[in-house]
């Protein structure tokens, strides 16, 4: 069994060199998962945008990815995302652990529970009409606290609170959209955090995310245009920190789960 899964966003693609690539068939399509050692532990790694970074956010097969990790027995997922800053106090390159999200995606298949597909979690069939709760914590508090402790130990600055707004894409947001998101309470904006986080909760898998501010959102910080290259340039400067954070945090994540994430399906397990 593999305990930890990592879903790497833009730039985080080479965490586990010399790892074994597995094609995993799921009821939702194929997932490509690398199995290898990282931070003294066997982990499963998924490059979210594919090996060649050719899958745009709206085409990522989030369901296949999360279900494949479930099939491997993964109980904890750490994801990374490149984000734009809505909150003008955020600086480029800042690392944030979001504590909540607002899902503004429009066209994504965002649930496993369509009433047709048989869903199996840790050997048990899940039955009934399922609506998982995103409370008391939207993201796993145990993973978030391991990441925060790792950052203290390493002296890597991070902000351990923030609201992640997820858009459908594929374009970047308009200035009016960003203004609206700021009023709604959003701090950062990206295109990949949803439905990924909620799908993990639907399978009672712990999930937390490391977001790296790679650009200012439209109308923030006086920047009006940004290219993918600009996004990658800022991100690559923080790649080393993200790798160190992941390696240091993994041993700090308790082996036994005490968080509520593990009980997300308790009432539906037959
Ligand atoms: Zn948890």
PDB file of C-alpha atoms and ligand atoms in Angstrom:
ATOM      1  CA  UNK A   1       0.000   0.000   0.000  1.00  0.00           C
ATOM      2  CA  UNK A   2       1.195   3.501  -0.798  1.00  0.00           C
ATOM      3  CA  UNK A   3       0.268   5.936   1.967  1.00  0.00           C
ATOM      4  CA  UNK A   4       1.067   9.282   0.352  1.00  0.00           C
ATOM      5  CA  UNK A   5       0.132  10.699  -3.036  1.00  0.00           C
ATOM      6  CA  UNK A   6       1.544  13.864  -4.534  1.00  0.00           C
ATOM      7  CA  UNK A   7      -0.174  15.676  -7.374  1.00  0.00           C
ATOM      8  CA  UNK A   8       2.297  18.060  -8.945  1.00  0.00           C
ATOM      9  CA  UNK A   9       1.110  21.140 -10.756  1.00  0.00           C
ATOM     10  CA  UNK A  10       2.966  23.345 -13.197  1.00  0.00           C
ATOM     11  CA  UNK A  11       6.701  22.907 -12.739  1.00  0.00           C
ATOM     12  CA  UNK A  12       6.596  20.164 -10.105  1.00  0.00           C
ATOM     13  CA  UNK A  13       7.323  17.304 -12.446  1.00  0.00           C
ATOM     14  CA  UNK A  14      10.595  15.745 -11.481  1.00  0.00           C
ATOM     15  CA  UNK A  15      10.118  14.906  -7.843  1.00  0.00           C
ATOM     16  CA  UNK A  16      10.631  11.212  -8.217  1.00  0.00           C
ATOM     17  CA  UNK A  17      13.347  10.422 -10.687  1.00  0.00           C
ATOM     18  CA  UNK A  18      13.860   6.822 -11.780  1.00  0.00           C
ATOM     19  CA  UNK A  19      10.380   5.936 -10.684  1.00  0.00           C
ATOM     20  CA  UNK A  20       8.141   3.320 -12.180  1.00  0.00           C
ATOM     21  CA  UNK A  21       5.337   4.574 -14.401  1.00  0.00           C
ATOM     22  CA  UNK A  22       2.078   2.698 -13.923  1.00  0.00           C
ATOM     23  CA  UNK A  23      -0.989   2.985 -16.130  1.00  0.00           C
ATOM     24  CA  UNK A  24      -3.940   2.490 -13.862  1.00  0.00           C
ATOM     25  CA  UNK A  25      -7.353   1.752 -15.327  1.00  0.00           C
ATOM     26  CA  UNK A  26     -10.207   3.269 -13.349  1.00  0.00           C
ATOM     27  CA  UNK A  27     -13.976   3.405 -14.012  1.00  0.00           C
ATOM     28  CA  UNK A  28     -13.286   7.013 -15.083  1.00  0.00           C
ATOM     29  CA  UNK A  29     -10.454   6.414 -17.513  1.00  0.00           C
ATOM     30  CA  UNK A  30      -6.722   5.851 -17.377  1.00  0.00           C
ATOM     31  CA  UNK A  31      -4.416   7.522 -14.900  1.00  0.00           C
ATOM     32  CA  UNK A  32      -0.639   7.687 -15.202  1.00  0.00           C
ATOM     33  CA  UNK A  33       0.999   7.354 -11.814  1.00  0.00           C
ATOM     34  CA  UNK A  34       4.692   7.237 -10.938  1.00  0.00           C
ATOM     35  CA  UNK A  35       5.651   5.057  -8.004  1.00  0.00           C
ATOM     36  CA  UNK A  36       8.928   5.798  -6.313  1.00  0.00           C
ATOM     37  CA  UNK A  37      10.801   6.849  -3.216  1.00  0.00           C
ATOM     38  CA  UNK A  38      10.642  10.386  -1.897  1.00  0.00           C
ATOM     39  CA  UNK A  39      11.462  11.595   1.589  1.00  0.00           C
ATOM     40  CA  UNK A  40      12.263   8.002   2.682  1.00  0.00           C
ATOM     41  CA  UNK A  41       8.812   6.827   1.810  1.00  0.00           C
ATOM     42  CA  UNK A  42       7.179   5.163  -1.171  1.00  0.00           C
ATOM     43  CA  UNK A  43       4.852   7.645  -2.775  1.00  0.00           C
ATOM     44  CA  UNK A  44       2.594   7.844  -5.775  1.00  0.00           C
ATOM     45  CA  UNK A  45       3.187  10.880  -7.944  1.00  0.00           C
ATOM     46  CA  UNK A  46       0.884  12.278 -10.605  1.00  0.00           C
ATOM     47  CA  UNK A  47       2.020  15.121 -12.851  1.00  0.00           C
ATOM     48  CA  UNK A  48      -1.329  16.827 -13.147  1.00  0.00           C
ATOM     49  CA  UNK A  49      -0.811  18.237 -16.622  1.00  0.00           C
ATOM     50  CA  UNK A  50       0.718  15.058 -18.030  1.00  0.00           C
ATOM     51  CA  UNK A  51       4.371  14.210 -18.582  1.00  0.00           C
ATOM     52  CA  UNK A  52       4.706  16.738 -21.360  1.00  0.00           C
ATOM     53  CA  UNK A  53       2.601  19.457 -19.726  1.00  0.00           C
ATOM     54  CA  UNK A  54       0.102  19.188 -22.537  1.00  0.00           C
ATOM     55  CA  UNK A  55      -3.163  18.723 -20.611  1.00  0.00           C
ATOM     56  CA  UNK A  56      -4.890  22.054 -19.874  1.00  0.00           C
ATOM     57  CA  UNK A  57      -6.618  22.453 -16.483  1.00  0.00           C
ATOM     58  CA  UNK A  58     -10.140  21.952 -17.857  1.00  0.00           C
ATOM     59  CA  UNK A  59      -9.104  18.670 -19.507  1.00  0.00           C
ATOM     60  CA  UNK A  60      -7.309  17.081 -16.568  1.00  0.00           C
ATOM     61  CA  UNK A  61      -9.018  13.798 -15.664  1.00  0.00           C
ATOM     62  CA  UNK A  62      -9.362  14.660 -11.980  1.00  0.00           C
ATOM     63  CA  UNK A  63     -11.629  11.696 -11.281  1.00  0.00           C
ATOM     64  CA  UNK A  64      -9.275   9.119 -12.804  1.00  0.00           C
ATOM     65  CA  UNK A  65      -6.307  10.645 -10.950  1.00  0.00           C
ATOM     66  CA  UNK A  66      -7.966  10.649  -7.526  1.00  0.00           C
ATOM     67  CA  UNK A  67      -9.592   7.258  -8.001  1.00  0.00           C
ATOM     68  CA  UNK A  68      -6.265   5.704  -9.102  1.00  0.00           C
ATOM     69  CA  UNK A  69      -4.688   6.969  -5.868  1.00  0.00           C
ATOM     70  CA  UNK A  70      -7.628   5.471  -3.967  1.00  0.00           C
ATOM     71  CA  UNK A  71      -7.016   2.137  -5.717  1.00  0.00           C
ATOM     72  CA  UNK A  72      -3.379   2.229  -4.592  1.00  0.00           C
ATOM     73  CA  UNK A  73      -4.509   2.701  -0.984  1.00  0.00           C
ATOM     74  CA  UNK A  74      -3.374   6.334  -0.709  1.00  0.00           C
ATOM     75  CA  UNK A  75      -4.774   8.005   2.412  1.00  0.00           C
ATOM     76  CA  UNK A  76      -3.101  11.404   2.124  1.00  0.00           C
ATOM     77  CA  UNK A  77      -2.643  13.640  -0.901  1.00  0.00           C
ATOM     78  CA  UNK A  78      -0.446  16.717  -1.074  1.00  0.00           C
ATOM     79  CA  UNK A  79      -1.039  18.780  -4.182  1.00  0.00           C
ATOM     80  CA  UNK A  80       0.693  21.807  -5.602  1.00  0.00           C
ATOM     81  CA  UNK A  81      -0.803  24.585  -7.665  1.00  0.00           C
ATOM     82  CA  UNK A  82       0.438  27.721  -9.331  1.00  0.00           C
ATOM     83  CA  UNK A  83      -1.879  30.597  -8.424  1.00  0.00           C
ATOM     84  CA  UNK A  84      -2.450  34.262  -9.105  1.00  0.00           C
ATOM     85  CA  UNK A  85      -2.694  36.743  -6.238  1.00  0.00           C
ATOM     86  CA  UNK A  86      -6.067  38.387  -5.687  1.00  0.00           C
ATOM     87  CA  UNK A  87      -5.027  39.714  -2.279  1.00  0.00           C
ATOM     88  CA  UNK A  88      -2.700  42.641  -3.070  1.00  0.00           C
ATOM     89  CA  UNK A  89      -0.682  41.973   0.087  1.00  0.00           C
ATOM     90  CA  UNK A  90       0.684  38.754  -1.417  1.00  0.00           C
ATOM     91  CA  UNK A  91       4.078  38.847  -3.083  1.00  0.00           C
ATOM     92  CA  UNK A  92       5.190  36.872  -6.102  1.00  0.00           C
ATOM     93  CA  UNK A  93       6.740  33.596  -5.009  1.00  0.00           C
ATOM     94  CA  UNK A  94       4.804  33.426  -1.738  1.00  0.00           C
ATOM     95  CA  UNK A  95       3.862  29.925  -0.658  1.00  0.00           C
ATOM     96  CA  UNK A  96       0.341  29.595   0.733  1.00  0.00           C
ATOM     97  CA  UNK A  97      -1.499  26.689   2.312  1.00  0.00           C
ATOM     98  CA  UNK A  98      -5.126  27.475   1.511  1.00  0.00           C
ATOM     99  CA  UNK A  99      -7.621  26.705   4.267  1.00  0.00           C
ATOM    100  CA  UNK A 100     -10.742  26.953   2.114  1.00  0.00           C
ATOM    101  CA  UNK A 101     -11.871  27.260  -1.494  1.00  0.00           C
ATOM    102  CA  UNK A 102     -14.583  28.758  -3.672  1.00  0.00           C
ATOM    103  CA  UNK A 103     -15.368  26.610  -6.708  1.00  0.00           C
ATOM    104  CA  UNK A 104     -16.310  28.713  -9.744  1.00  0.00           C
ATOM    105  CA  UNK A 105     -15.703  25.993 -12.311  1.00  0.00           C
ATOM    106  CA  UNK A 106     -18.593  25.404 -14.680  1.00  0.00           C
ATOM    107  CA  UNK A 107     -18.080  22.369 -16.900  1.00  0.00           C
ATOM    108  CA  UNK A 108     -16.244  19.812 -14.793  1.00  0.00           C
ATOM    109  CA  UNK A 109     -17.367  16.397 -13.722  1.00  0.00           C
ATOM    110  CA  UNK A 110     -17.087  17.060 -10.021  1.00  0.00           C
ATOM    111  CA  UNK A 111     -18.446  13.987  -8.249  1.00  0.00           C
ATOM    112  CA  UNK A 112     -17.884  10.231  -8.128  1.00  0.00           C
ATOM    113  CA  UNK A 113     -21.435   9.666  -6.994  1.00  0.00           C
ATOM    114  CA  UNK A 114     -23.498   9.729 -10.178  1.00  0.00           C
ATOM    115  CA  UNK A 115     -25.807   6.957  -8.978  1.00  0.00           C
ATOM    116  CA  UNK A 116     -24.449   4.520 -11.581  1.00  0.00           C
ATOM    117  CA  UNK A 117     -20.789   3.796 -10.950  1.00  0.00           C
ATOM    118  CA  UNK A 118     -19.787   1.359  -8.246  1.00  0.00           C
ATOM    119  CA  UNK A 119     -17.417   3.162  -5.881  1.00  0.00           C
ATOM    120  CA  UNK A 120     -15.153   1.138  -3.617  1.00  0.00           C
ATOM    121  CA  UNK A 121     -13.210   2.782  -0.819  1.00  0.00           C
ATOM    122  CA  UNK A 122     -10.775   0.714   1.243  1.00  0.00           C
ATOM    123  CA  UNK A 123     -12.521  -2.473   0.155  1.00  0.00           C
ATOM    124  CA  UNK A 124     -16.013  -1.268   1.006  1.00  0.00           C
ATOM    125  CA  UNK A 125     -18.823  -0.396  -1.365  1.00  0.00           C
ATOM    126  CA  UNK A 126     -20.334   3.030  -0.929  1.00  0.00           C
ATOM    127  CA  UNK A 127     -24.095   3.090  -1.341  1.00  0.00           C
ATOM    128  CA  UNK A 128     -26.854   5.636  -1.217  1.00  0.00           C
ATOM    129  CA  UNK A 129     -27.199   9.275  -2.125  1.00  0.00           C
ATOM    130  CA  UNK A 130     -23.890  10.765  -1.166  1.00  0.00           C
ATOM    131  CA  UNK A 131     -23.219  14.375  -0.227  1.00  0.00           C
ATOM    132  CA  UNK A 132     -19.928  14.630   1.617  1.00  0.00           C
ATOM    133  CA  UNK A 133     -19.321  17.462   4.036  1.00  0.00           C
ATOM    134  CA  UNK A 134     -16.461  19.929   3.581  1.00  0.00           C
ATOM    135  CA  UNK A 135     -16.593  20.811   7.281  1.00  0.00           C
ATOM    136  CA  UNK A 136     -15.109  21.231   9.820  1.00  0.00           C
ATOM    137  CA  UNK A 137     -12.033  21.587   7.595  1.00  0.00           C
ATOM    138  CA  UNK A 138     -12.045  21.976   3.830  1.00  0.00           C
ATOM    139  CA  UNK A 139      -8.415  20.828   3.639  1.00  0.00           C
ATOM    140  CA  UNK A 140      -6.832  18.203   5.877  1.00  0.00           C
ATOM    141  CA  UNK A 141      -5.633  19.880   9.106  1.00  0.00           C
ATOM    142  CA  UNK A 142      -3.032  17.179   9.765  1.00  0.00           C
ATOM    143  CA  UNK A 143      -1.303  17.621   6.415  1.00  0.00           C
ATOM    144  CA  UNK A 144      -1.530  21.418   6.671  1.00  0.00           C
ATOM    145  CA  UNK A 145       0.031  21.374  10.091  1.00  0.00           C
ATOM    146  CA  UNK A 146       2.824  19.003   8.931  1.00  0.00           C
ATOM    147  CA  UNK A 147       3.586  21.418   6.078  1.00  0.00           C
ATOM    148  CA  UNK A 148       3.556  24.422   8.426  1.00  0.00           C
ATOM    149  CA  UNK A 149       5.889  22.627  10.875  1.00  0.00           C
ATOM    150  CA  UNK A 150       8.192  21.635   8.018  1.00  0.00           C
ATOM    151  CA  UNK A 151       8.371  25.266   6.899  1.00  0.00           C
ATOM    152  CA  UNK A 152       9.310  26.354  10.453  1.00  0.00           C
ATOM    153  CA  UNK A 153      12.023  23.733  10.674  1.00  0.00           C
ATOM    154  CA  UNK A 154      13.458  24.708   7.290  1.00  0.00           C
ATOM    155  CA  UNK A 155      13.040  28.466   7.690  1.00  0.00           C
ATOM    156  CA  UNK A 156      10.935  28.620   4.523  1.00  0.00           C
ATOM    157  CA  UNK A 157       8.345  31.346   4.824  1.00  0.00           C
ATOM    158  CA  UNK A 158       4.768  30.425   4.095  1.00  0.00           C
ATOM    159  CA  UNK A 159       1.318  31.766   4.830  1.00  0.00           C
ATOM    160  CA  UNK A 160      -0.842  29.053   6.333  1.00  0.00           C
ATOM    161  CA  UNK A 161      -4.197  30.572   5.497  1.00  0.00           C
ATOM    162  CA  UNK A 162      -5.954  31.716   2.357  1.00  0.00           C
ATOM    163  CA  UNK A 163      -9.070  31.200   0.261  1.00  0.00           C
ATOM    164  CA  UNK A 164      -8.411  29.583  -3.116  1.00  0.00           C
ATOM    165  CA  UNK A 165     -10.787  30.503  -5.919  1.00  0.00           C
ATOM    166  CA  UNK A 166     -10.946  28.021  -8.775  1.00  0.00           C
ATOM    167  CA  UNK A 167     -11.984  29.147 -12.239  1.00  0.00           C
ATOM    168  CA  UNK A 168     -12.865  27.082 -15.272  1.00  0.00           C
ATOM    169  CA  UNK A 169     -10.274  28.713 -17.517  1.00  0.00           C
ATOM    170  CA  UNK A 170      -8.893  28.222 -20.062  1.00  0.00           C
ATOM    171  CA  UNK A 171      -8.359  31.980 -20.251  1.00  0.00           C
ATOM    172  CA  UNK A 172      -7.168  34.054 -17.340  1.00  0.00           C
ATOM    173  CA  UNK A 173      -9.741  36.093 -15.427  1.00  0.00           C
ATOM    174  CA  UNK A 174     -11.016  39.550 -16.301  1.00  0.00           C
ATOM    175  CA  UNK A 175     -10.358  42.495 -13.940  1.00  0.00           C
ATOM    176  CA  UNK A 176     -14.084  42.571 -13.080  1.00  0.00           C
ATOM    177  CA  UNK A 177     -14.044  38.875 -12.208  1.00  0.00           C
ATOM    178  CA  UNK A 178     -11.043  39.376  -9.930  1.00  0.00           C
ATOM    179  CA  UNK A 179     -12.785  42.327  -8.238  1.00  0.00           C
ATOM    180  CA  UNK A 180     -15.816  40.088  -7.637  1.00  0.00           C
ATOM    181  CA  UNK A 181     -13.628  37.292  -6.258  1.00  0.00           C
ATOM    182  CA  UNK A 182     -11.952  39.723  -3.849  1.00  0.00           C
ATOM    183  CA  UNK A 183     -15.378  40.788  -2.545  1.00  0.00           C
ATOM    184  CA  UNK A 184     -16.262  37.105  -2.100  1.00  0.00           C
ATOM    185  CA  UNK A 185     -13.219  36.656   0.120  1.00  0.00           C
ATOM    186  CA  UNK A 186     -10.790  35.066  -2.323  1.00  0.00           C
ATOM    187  CA  UNK A 187      -7.043  35.491  -1.769  1.00  0.00           C
ATOM    188  CA  UNK A 188      -5.643  33.451  -4.643  1.00  0.00           C
ATOM    189  CA  UNK A 189      -6.984  32.164  -7.937  1.00  0.00           C
ATOM    190  CA  UNK A 190      -6.135  29.105 -10.004  1.00  0.00           C
ATOM    191  CA  UNK A 191      -7.664  26.567 -12.367  1.00  0.00           C
ATOM    192  CA  UNK A 192      -6.795  23.188 -10.876  1.00  0.00           C
ATOM    193  CA  UNK A 193      -7.743  23.058  -7.182  1.00  0.00           C
ATOM    194  CA  UNK A 194     -11.351  22.069  -7.920  1.00  0.00           C
ATOM    195  CA  UNK A 195     -12.849  19.567  -8.131  1.00  0.00           C
ATOM    196  CA  UNK A 196      -9.627  17.820  -7.065  1.00  0.00           C
ATOM    197  CA  UNK A 197      -9.934  18.669  -3.350  1.00  0.00           C
ATOM    198  CA  UNK A 198     -13.594  17.703  -3.149  1.00  0.00           C
ATOM    199  CA  UNK A 199     -13.067  14.456  -5.080  1.00  0.00           C
ATOM    200  CA  UNK A 200     -10.467  13.424  -2.505  1.00  0.00           C
ATOM    201  CA  UNK A 201     -12.972  14.143   0.284  1.00  0.00           C
ATOM    202  CA  UNK A 202     -15.557  12.058  -1.579  1.00  0.00           C
ATOM    203  CA  UNK A 203     -13.244   9.063  -1.133  1.00  0.00           C
ATOM    204  CA  UNK A 204     -12.322  10.019   2.452  1.00  0.00           C
ATOM    205  CA  UNK A 205      -8.750  10.781   1.399  1.00  0.00           C
ATOM    206  CA  UNK A 206      -6.955  13.597   3.222  1.00  0.00           C
ATOM    207  CA  UNK A 207      -5.983  16.418   0.885  1.00  0.00           C
ATOM    208  CA  UNK A 208      -4.063  19.645   1.254  1.00  0.00           C
ATOM    209  CA  UNK A 209      -2.447  21.933  -1.215  1.00  0.00           C
ATOM    210  CA  UNK A 210       0.668  24.059  -1.504  1.00  0.00           C
ATOM    211  CA  UNK A 211      -0.082  27.089  -3.635  1.00  0.00           C
ATOM    212  CA  UNK A 212       2.683  29.218  -5.057  1.00  0.00           C
ATOM    213  CA  UNK A 213       1.910  32.764  -6.150  1.00  0.00           C
ATOM    214  CA  UNK A 214       3.358  33.037  -9.634  1.00  0.00           C
ATOM    215  CA  UNK A 215       1.592  36.138 -10.894  1.00  0.00           C
ATOM    216  CA  UNK A 216      -0.789  38.915  -9.973  1.00  0.00           C
ATOM    217  CA  UNK A 217      -4.384  38.410 -11.003  1.00  0.00           C
ATOM    218  CA  UNK A 218      -5.867  40.814 -13.545  1.00  0.00           C
ATOM    219  CA  UNK A 219      -5.978  44.387 -12.254  1.00  0.00           C
ATOM    220  CA  UNK A 220      -3.818  43.547  -9.207  1.00  0.00           C
ATOM    221  CA  UNK A 221      -0.267  44.840  -8.907  1.00  0.00           C
ATOM    222  CA  UNK A 222      -0.524  46.840 -12.093  1.00  0.00           C
ATOM    223  CA  UNK A 223       0.085  43.816 -14.297  1.00  0.00           C
ATOM    224  CA  UNK A 224      -2.369  43.438 -17.125  1.00  0.00           C
ATOM    225  CA  UNK A 225      -0.927  40.670 -19.247  1.00  0.00           C
ATOM    226  CA  UNK A 226       0.969  37.561 -18.341  1.00  0.00           C
ATOM    227  CA  UNK A 227       2.390  34.716 -20.294  1.00  0.00           C
ATOM    228  CA  UNK A 228       2.816  31.091 -19.398  1.00  0.00           C
ATOM    229  CA  UNK A 229       6.577  31.663 -19.455  1.00  0.00           C
ATOM    230  CA  UNK A 230       6.247  34.381 -16.770  1.00  0.00           C
ATOM    231  CA  UNK A 231       4.270  31.950 -14.644  1.00  0.00           C
ATOM    232  CA  UNK A 232       6.935  29.274 -14.994  1.00  0.00           C
ATOM    233  CA  UNK A 233       9.853  31.631 -14.305  1.00  0.00           C
ATOM    234  CA  UNK A 234       8.549  32.661 -10.891  1.00  0.00           C
ATOM    235  CA  UNK A 235       7.486  29.142 -10.085  1.00  0.00           C
ATOM    236  CA  UNK A 236      10.830  27.584 -10.908  1.00  0.00           C
ATOM    237  CA  UNK A 237      12.518  29.816  -8.323  1.00  0.00           C
ATOM    238  CA  UNK A 238      10.375  28.247  -5.614  1.00  0.00           C
ATOM    239  CA  UNK A 239      10.588  24.681  -6.876  1.00  0.00           C
ATOM    240  CA  UNK A 240      13.469  23.792  -4.640  1.00  0.00           C
ATOM    241  CA  UNK A 241      11.619  25.112  -1.573  1.00  0.00           C
ATOM    242  CA  UNK A 242       8.512  23.140  -2.486  1.00  0.00           C
ATOM    243  CA  UNK A 243      10.534  19.931  -2.862  1.00  0.00           C
ATOM    244  CA  UNK A 244      12.221  20.524   0.502  1.00  0.00           C
ATOM    245  CA  UNK A 245       8.870  21.229   2.139  1.00  0.00           C
ATOM    246  CA  UNK A 246       7.380  18.039   0.751  1.00  0.00           C
ATOM    247  CA  UNK A 247      10.348  15.910   1.827  1.00  0.00           C
ATOM    248  CA  UNK A 248      10.411  17.380   5.343  1.00  0.00           C
ATOM    249  CA  UNK A 249       6.648  17.281   5.852  1.00  0.00           C
ATOM    250  CA  UNK A 250       6.015  13.667   4.839  1.00  0.00           C
ATOM    251  CA  UNK A 251       7.622  12.145   7.985  1.00  0.00           C
ATOM    252  CA  UNK A 252       5.711  14.711  10.069  1.00  0.00           C
ATOM    253  CA  UNK A 253       2.334  13.465   8.839  1.00  0.00           C
ATOM    254  CA  UNK A 254       0.980  11.068  11.476  1.00  0.00           C
ATOM    255  CA  UNK A 255       0.729   7.474  10.252  1.00  0.00           C
ATOM    256  CA  UNK A 256      -2.618   7.046  11.983  1.00  0.00           C
ATOM    257  CA  UNK A 257      -5.214   9.554  10.899  1.00  0.00           C
ATOM    258  CA  UNK A 258      -7.046  11.476  13.621  1.00  0.00           C
ATOM    259  CA  UNK A 259      -8.627  14.071  11.319  1.00  0.00           C
ATOM    260  CA  UNK A 260     -12.269  14.130  10.250  1.00  0.00           C
ATOM    261  CA  UNK A 261     -11.357  13.472   6.584  1.00  0.00           C
ATOM    262  CA  UNK A 262     -11.133   9.734   7.226  1.00  0.00           C
ATOM    263  CA  UNK A 263     -14.745   9.680   8.459  1.00  0.00           C
ATOM    264  CA  UNK A 264     -16.199  11.529   5.459  1.00  0.00           C
ATOM    265  CA  UNK A 265     -18.007   8.389   4.317  1.00  0.00           C
ATOM    266  CA  UNK A 266     -18.688   6.781   7.684  1.00  0.00           C
ATOM    267  CA  UNK A 267     -22.453   6.967   7.367  1.00  0.00           C
ATOM    268  CA  UNK A 268     -22.430   5.510   3.830  1.00  0.00           C
ATOM    269  CA  UNK A 269     -20.211   2.493   4.430  1.00  0.00           C
ATOM    270  CA  UNK A 270     -22.256  -0.689   4.341  1.00  0.00           C
TER     271      UNK A 270
HETATM  272 ZN1  LIG B   1      -7.126  14.487   7.010  1.00  0.00          ZN
END
